[in-house]
């Protein structure tokens, strides 16, 4: 089976999965509306699955037997999907109920006529190794009515979406529905070209419509999760959402790969070995992602010399064993990542710092005798000797939850700036406040 047809089947399944999660994650008042989305997802799945199977048919007797039923599924699924999408977007408005009802009646009439007499759409079915197709008379009244139905319903539900965006009070809801609007507008345009205009002359690209619509629905589902428009209250819902998002990313990757591969090598369908190699490479990349992420964060923290990568520093500190906290190792890490020539800790009269930086005992005594600051953590260092071998830029006091001093931190000169601004000092204080909590808790558990 062609790679694109397999992707079409997978994306249809993911769309239905996202619809179920949307229903169960919505509030009770929104659940009835969510059913419209589920019906749209089912219609899209019928549309896409029917196209995928029809284009994959061989030339046997059984293939010719099931072909008419698959063609019925193609056009029935498309009608069901569009009417349900309109219902999902517009049903909460009075005018929306009226218009949805009219399109439902119109769609039902078209569907009934086609199911009763398929010859009003096509005159013959062609199954061959060169490609499967049906002979459509573009000028037939039924196909004109079918085309008019889709060319009318797309602007209608886009208009209701625009109205909904303009009158929404929630910024998150607006952003989510903007994603939906853009996705549906692009998918609608592609469907018009590849599923309405081209089929009478080229039926092989009819898969573009359902694939683009399904991806638009999945993009909207991602936007719903991204802007927290539903609550994933149970573990199975989170697992389903995880599967949907990862599956969608995989579909997009494989689709891009297929298009690039076909353009470069002039081959319509990659071989099984090439597809298998892609899956192996994807698995390797996923396994390496934690290591890649760690290396990326480390590199980013080291090269950001003008600012502190606070998220990375806090993440590394919080995973340390507070019962066996190695202050000497921690001082070296902090010196590199908060950009000071050195960082040292003076706890219970003992200095913890890297081997490259040692403070003489008399200087440690002077530092330990500094007065407590009236405000904040930084102590007045004017009383320290100025002929020290190591330039000390700041000395801060570490206090426990009761305000009692449990130690001090000694900072060398900044390596990236001549003077720290308020933001830098606030970030440094936040880091040392976290370390203070860890030191205090470690002392209690010792």
XYZ file of C-alpha atoms in Angstrom:
446
model
C 0.000 0.000 0.000
C 1.175 3.527 -0.811
C 2.770 5.369 2.149
C 0.328 8.285 1.864
C -2.648 5.957 2.057
C -1.253 4.406 5.240
C -0.771 7.898 6.705
C -4.362 8.730 5.776
C -5.643 5.720 7.735
C -3.484 6.569 10.763
C -4.451 10.243 10.814
C -8.143 9.279 10.595
C -7.762 7.066 13.671
C -5.944 9.842 15.554
C -8.747 12.287 14.697
C -11.382 10.006 16.221
C -9.170 9.468 19.279
C -8.818 13.237 19.758
C -12.603 13.655 19.439
C -13.272 11.163 22.242
C -10.750 12.924 24.488
C -12.344 16.281 23.679
C -15.787 15.013 24.713
C -14.674 13.508 28.027
C -12.419 16.472 28.826
C -15.134 19.079 28.224
C -17.534 20.395 30.817
C -21.042 18.887 30.927
C -22.465 21.923 29.154
C -19.945 21.537 26.310
C -20.181 17.755 25.969
C -23.250 17.823 23.689
C -21.389 20.224 21.399
C -18.400 17.884 21.496
C -20.553 15.161 19.939
C -20.650 17.263 16.768
C -16.853 17.163 16.722
C -16.917 13.380 17.147
C -19.343 12.992 14.224
C -17.099 15.268 12.132
C -14.089 13.127 13.043
C -15.993 9.941 12.118
C -17.094 11.499 8.820
C -13.506 12.533 8.090
C -12.313 9.010 8.943
C -14.917 7.427 6.618
C -13.908 9.842 3.874
C -10.168 9.240 4.297
C -10.384 5.475 4.864
C -12.629 4.994 1.820
C -10.229 6.969 -0.389
C -7.217 5.082 0.948
C -8.790 1.679 0.330
C -10.222 2.619 -3.082
C -6.907 3.924 -4.412
C -5.213 0.746 -3.107
C -7.588 -1.695 -4.832
C -6.240 -4.234 -7.315
C -7.899 -5.518 -10.441
C -9.547 -8.679 -9.081
C -13.233 -9.541 -9.021
C -13.520 -8.777 -5.304
C -11.952 -5.355 -5.865
C -14.591 -4.470 -8.438
C -17.276 -5.679 -6.017
C -16.209 -3.436 -3.108
C -15.232 -0.419 -5.239
C -18.799 1.032 -5.512
C -19.231 0.820 -1.741
C -15.939 2.582 -1.143
C -16.953 5.356 -3.556
C -20.184 5.779 -1.604
C -18.093 6.033 1.566
C -15.938 8.758 0.001
C -18.797 11.104 -0.804
C -20.990 10.201 2.199
C -18.107 10.720 4.630
C -17.315 14.132 3.189
C -20.935 15.319 3.507
C -21.283 14.017 7.077
C -17.997 15.648 8.106
C -18.807 19.102 6.745
C -22.334 19.198 8.204
C -21.016 18.060 11.618
C -18.240 20.672 11.520
C -20.825 23.354 10.852
C -22.887 22.032 13.758
C -19.888 22.039 16.108
C -19.033 25.641 15.256
C -22.471 27.218 14.936
C -25.060 25.141 16.847
C -24.968 27.333 19.968
C -26.323 30.261 17.916
C -29.970 30.458 16.848
C -29.018 31.327 13.272
C -26.458 28.514 13.394
C -29.146 25.980 14.254
C -31.229 27.106 11.281
C -28.334 27.068 8.792
C -27.018 23.725 10.083
C -30.493 22.230 9.703
C -30.745 23.515 6.117
C -27.325 22.097 5.195
C -28.231 18.823 6.929
C -31.354 18.539 4.766
C -29.423 19.479 1.626
C -26.656 16.974 2.449
C -29.203 14.245 3.207
C -30.911 14.821 -0.153
C -27.601 14.656 -2.047
C -26.622 11.534 -0.142
C -29.959 9.811 -0.725
C -29.890 10.545 -4.451
C -26.329 9.260 -4.783
C -26.964 6.119 -2.734
C -30.055 5.340 -4.819
C -28.399 5.954 -8.178
C -24.560 6.308 -8.159
C -24.613 6.834 -11.938
C -25.650 10.460 -11.364
C -22.052 11.032 -10.192
C -19.912 8.682 -12.280
C -20.373 6.541 -15.372
C -17.627 3.956 -14.838
C -14.942 2.693 -12.461
C -11.370 2.116 -13.605
C -9.048 -0.148 -11.590
C -5.552 -0.561 -12.995
C -1.894 -0.637 -12.003
C -1.584 2.898 -13.374
C -4.106 4.163 -10.807
C -7.747 3.805 -9.801
C -10.366 6.384 -10.757
C -13.975 7.020 -11.669
C -15.321 8.793 -14.727
C -17.014 11.973 -13.435
C -19.056 14.266 -15.652
C -18.101 17.720 -14.357
C -21.108 19.313 -16.041
C -23.682 16.937 -14.536
C -26.330 18.607 -12.372
C -25.568 16.374 -9.381
C -21.820 17.124 -9.406
C -22.541 20.843 -9.764
C -24.907 20.647 -6.783
C -22.323 18.628 -4.812
C -19.620 21.196 -5.648
C -21.918 24.085 -4.713
C -22.680 22.388 -1.384
C -19.004 22.300 -0.403
C -18.120 25.686 -1.877
C -20.922 27.199 0.234
C -20.566 25.362 3.542
C -16.834 26.129 3.979
C -17.242 29.950 3.955
C -20.271 29.568 6.236
C -18.511 27.729 9.063
C -15.445 29.981 8.634
C -17.739 32.994 9.047
C -19.213 31.559 12.240
C -15.686 30.932 13.520
C -14.729 34.554 12.842
C -17.874 35.696 14.668
C -17.030 33.416 17.592
C -13.458 34.757 17.757
C -14.627 38.390 17.730
C -17.146 37.852 20.530
C -15.038 35.587 22.739
C -13.911 37.134 26.026
C -11.132 34.619 26.610
C -7.805 35.342 24.908
C -6.906 31.645 25.065
C -10.173 30.698 23.373
C -9.518 33.265 20.651
C -6.043 31.873 19.986
C -7.330 28.304 19.865
C -10.105 29.161 17.413
C -7.707 31.188 15.260
C -5.693 27.982 14.807
C -8.928 26.188 13.868
C -9.941 28.923 11.419
C -6.578 29.038 9.636
C -6.400 25.240 9.491
C -9.926 24.886 8.087
C -9.405 27.705 5.575
C -6.241 26.069 4.200
C -7.811 22.595 4.248
C -10.961 23.945 2.558
C -8.893 25.496 -0.239
C -6.926 22.276 -0.765
C -10.142 20.227 -0.746
C -11.665 22.552 -3.344
C -8.686 22.048 -5.646
C -7.951 18.339 -5.156
C -11.437 16.980 -4.327
C -13.757 19.142 -6.420
C -11.885 20.638 -9.389
C -9.258 17.964 -10.170
C -11.137 14.615 -9.749
C -12.864 14.746 -13.169
C -9.400 14.881 -14.805
C -7.044 13.474 -12.134
C -8.428 11.259 -9.379
C -5.062 10.180 -7.893
C -4.687 13.243 -5.650
C -8.119 13.075 -4.014
C -6.405 11.982 -0.761
C -5.135 15.557 -0.199
C -8.577 16.781 0.978
C -9.236 14.348 3.851
C -5.589 14.401 4.953
C -5.555 18.209 5.182
C -8.926 18.311 6.982
C -7.807 15.676 9.503
C -4.575 17.562 10.160
C -6.610 20.758 10.688
C -8.770 18.948 13.267
C -5.662 17.604 15.014
C -4.099 21.098 14.983
C -7.240 22.416 16.679
C -7.039 19.634 19.252
C -3.418 20.598 19.941
C -4.516 24.228 20.347
C -7.205 23.096 22.808
C -4.519 21.373 24.898
C -2.006 24.193 24.418
C -4.384 26.871 25.673
C -5.962 24.556 28.298
C -9.508 24.825 26.951
C -10.277 21.346 28.325
C -9.193 19.578 31.499
C -7.366 16.255 31.207
C -8.635 14.976 34.536
C -7.748 11.288 34.190
C -4.552 9.435 33.326
C -6.069 7.674 30.300
C -7.022 11.038 28.790
C -3.457 12.259 29.200
C -2.150 9.060 27.599
C -4.564 9.441 24.676
C -3.532 13.067 24.197
C 0.118 12.032 24.295
C -0.549 9.426 21.588
C -2.446 11.955 19.452
C 0.281 14.621 19.647
C 3.173 12.219 19.012
C 1.223 10.457 16.262
C 0.443 13.777 14.576
C 4.105 14.795 14.692
C 5.071 11.443 13.158
C 2.458 11.854 10.391
C 3.753 15.338 9.514
C 7.357 14.081 9.476
C 6.562 11.115 7.226
C 4.448 13.292 4.920
C 7.305 15.782 4.513
C 9.705 12.871 3.985
C 7.430 11.412 1.298
C 7.156 14.721 -0.565
C 10.924 15.372 -0.425
C 11.775 11.772 -1.359
C 9.387 11.817 -4.330
C 10.729 15.170 -5.539
C 14.407 14.170 -5.248
C 14.303 10.612 -6.566
C 11.266 10.798 -8.869
C 9.786 7.718 -7.161
C 6.072 7.751 -6.321
C 6.351 5.445 -3.314
C 9.431 4.738 -1.138
C 10.361 1.086 -0.667
C 9.613 -0.788 2.535
C 13.313 -0.756 3.450
C 13.489 3.043 3.169
C 10.365 3.473 5.310
C 11.732 0.991 7.878
C 15.029 2.917 7.992
C 13.076 6.093 8.743
C 11.273 4.451 11.649
C 14.594 3.146 13.002
C 16.116 6.634 12.781
C 13.070 8.150 14.494
C 13.390 5.590 17.321
C 17.105 6.400 17.707
C 16.422 10.141 17.839
C 13.664 9.636 20.446
C 16.002 7.527 22.579
C 18.692 10.196 22.318
C 16.315 13.086 23.034
C 17.034 13.236 26.817
C 20.786 13.332 26.146
C 20.372 15.864 23.337
C 18.170 18.033 25.548
C 20.699 17.882 28.396
C 23.622 18.783 26.119
C 21.593 21.606 24.565
C 20.660 23.009 27.998
C 24.255 22.722 29.235
C 25.651 24.427 26.133
C 23.016 27.155 26.280
C 23.750 27.817 29.954
C 27.504 28.048 29.348
C 27.325 30.340 26.303
C 24.683 32.680 27.799
C 27.412 34.818 29.359
C 25.265 37.938 29.571
C 22.481 36.298 31.527
C 21.789 33.347 33.805
C 19.907 30.339 32.431
C 17.807 30.219 35.580
C 15.657 27.276 34.501
C 18.686 25.042 33.868
C 20.452 26.013 37.110
C 17.332 25.443 39.232
C 16.657 22.120 37.488
C 20.169 20.856 38.259
C 20.054 22.028 41.874
C 16.682 20.462 42.656
C 17.858 16.976 41.623
C 20.821 17.047 44.049
C 20.766 14.775 47.096
C 20.202 17.229 49.932
C 21.282 14.657 52.536
C 24.693 14.307 50.869
C 25.075 17.784 49.390
C 28.578 18.292 47.995
C 29.057 22.033 48.464
C 32.514 21.932 46.894
C 31.163 20.445 43.686
C 28.143 22.761 43.819
C 30.387 25.824 44.103
C 32.199 24.898 40.880
C 28.913 24.338 39.052
C 27.518 27.683 40.203
C 30.693 29.576 39.273
C 30.351 28.302 35.677
C 26.643 28.838 35.271
C 25.930 32.058 37.166
C 29.142 33.529 35.710
C 31.423 34.424 38.637
C 35.179 33.857 38.870
C 34.453 31.647 41.866
C 31.726 30.773 44.340
C 32.447 29.640 47.883
C 30.386 28.628 50.912
C 31.352 29.307 54.517
C 29.338 26.901 56.668
C 30.070 26.337 60.391
C 33.511 27.934 60.030
C 34.514 25.688 57.121
C 35.095 26.970 53.599
C 33.766 24.982 50.608
C 35.056 26.036 47.219
C 36.958 24.766 44.191
C 40.636 23.857 44.562
C 41.658 26.797 42.379
C 40.385 29.331 44.905
C 41.464 29.273 48.509
C 40.890 31.978 51.111
C 43.384 32.457 53.960
C 42.084 31.726 57.489
C 42.345 35.355 58.595
C 40.182 36.475 55.685
C 37.592 33.819 56.493
C 37.474 35.129 60.051
C 36.852 38.660 58.767
C 34.094 37.429 56.475
C 32.400 35.436 59.240
C 32.399 38.493 61.481
C 30.563 40.716 58.997
C 27.346 42.206 60.346
C 23.964 40.893 59.342
C 22.354 43.000 56.590
C 19.382 45.132 57.561
C 17.604 44.118 54.366
C 18.113 41.310 51.868
C 20.983 38.827 51.921
C 24.022 40.891 50.872
C 26.436 42.036 53.596
C 28.536 45.197 53.671
C 32.085 44.226 52.577
C 33.695 47.649 53.032
C 35.455 46.409 56.153
C 37.350 43.671 54.316
C 40.997 44.135 53.417
C 41.474 45.499 49.913
C 44.821 43.743 49.337
C 43.218 40.309 49.195
C 44.661 37.927 46.585
C 41.152 37.117 45.417
C 38.732 39.867 44.489
C 35.485 39.420 46.407
C 32.545 41.149 44.777
C 29.807 40.120 47.226
C 29.227 38.233 50.434
C 25.740 37.014 51.239
C 24.266 35.558 54.378
C 22.307 32.305 54.264
C 19.475 32.258 56.792
C 17.013 29.547 57.771
C 13.246 29.915 58.030
C 13.636 31.453 61.508
C 16.002 34.156 60.233
C 19.043 32.579 61.904
C 22.339 32.578 60.033
C 23.455 29.103 58.924
C 26.307 30.202 56.666
C 27.586 32.605 54.034
C 28.211 32.597 50.315
C 31.246 34.359 48.844
C 31.247 35.485 45.224
C 34.222 36.459 43.101
C 34.122 39.006 40.319
C 31.417 38.633 37.633
C 32.917 37.137 34.478
C 30.341 38.521 32.046
C 29.461 41.969 33.388
C 31.316 44.657 35.259
C 28.236 45.331 37.359
C 25.174 43.225 38.120
C 21.742 44.762 37.609
C 18.650 44.196 39.765
C 17.438 41.292 37.620
C 20.773 39.482 37.940
C 20.828 39.971 41.715
C 17.236 38.761 42.049
C 18.062 35.576 40.116
C 21.224 34.963 42.157
C 19.282 35.456 45.401
C 16.603 33.025 44.229
C 19.250 30.381 43.539
C 20.917 30.795 46.934
C 17.589 30.805 48.750
C 16.911 27.413 47.183
C 20.357 26.177 48.239
C 19.750 27.461 51.779
C 16.592 25.365 52.038
C 18.500 22.303 50.849
C 21.363 22.895 53.312
C 18.920 23.384 56.184
C 16.880 20.275 55.321
C 20.069 18.241 54.864
C 21.292 19.322 58.306
C 18.004 18.280 59.916
C 18.096 14.844 58.313
C 21.784 14.284 59.085
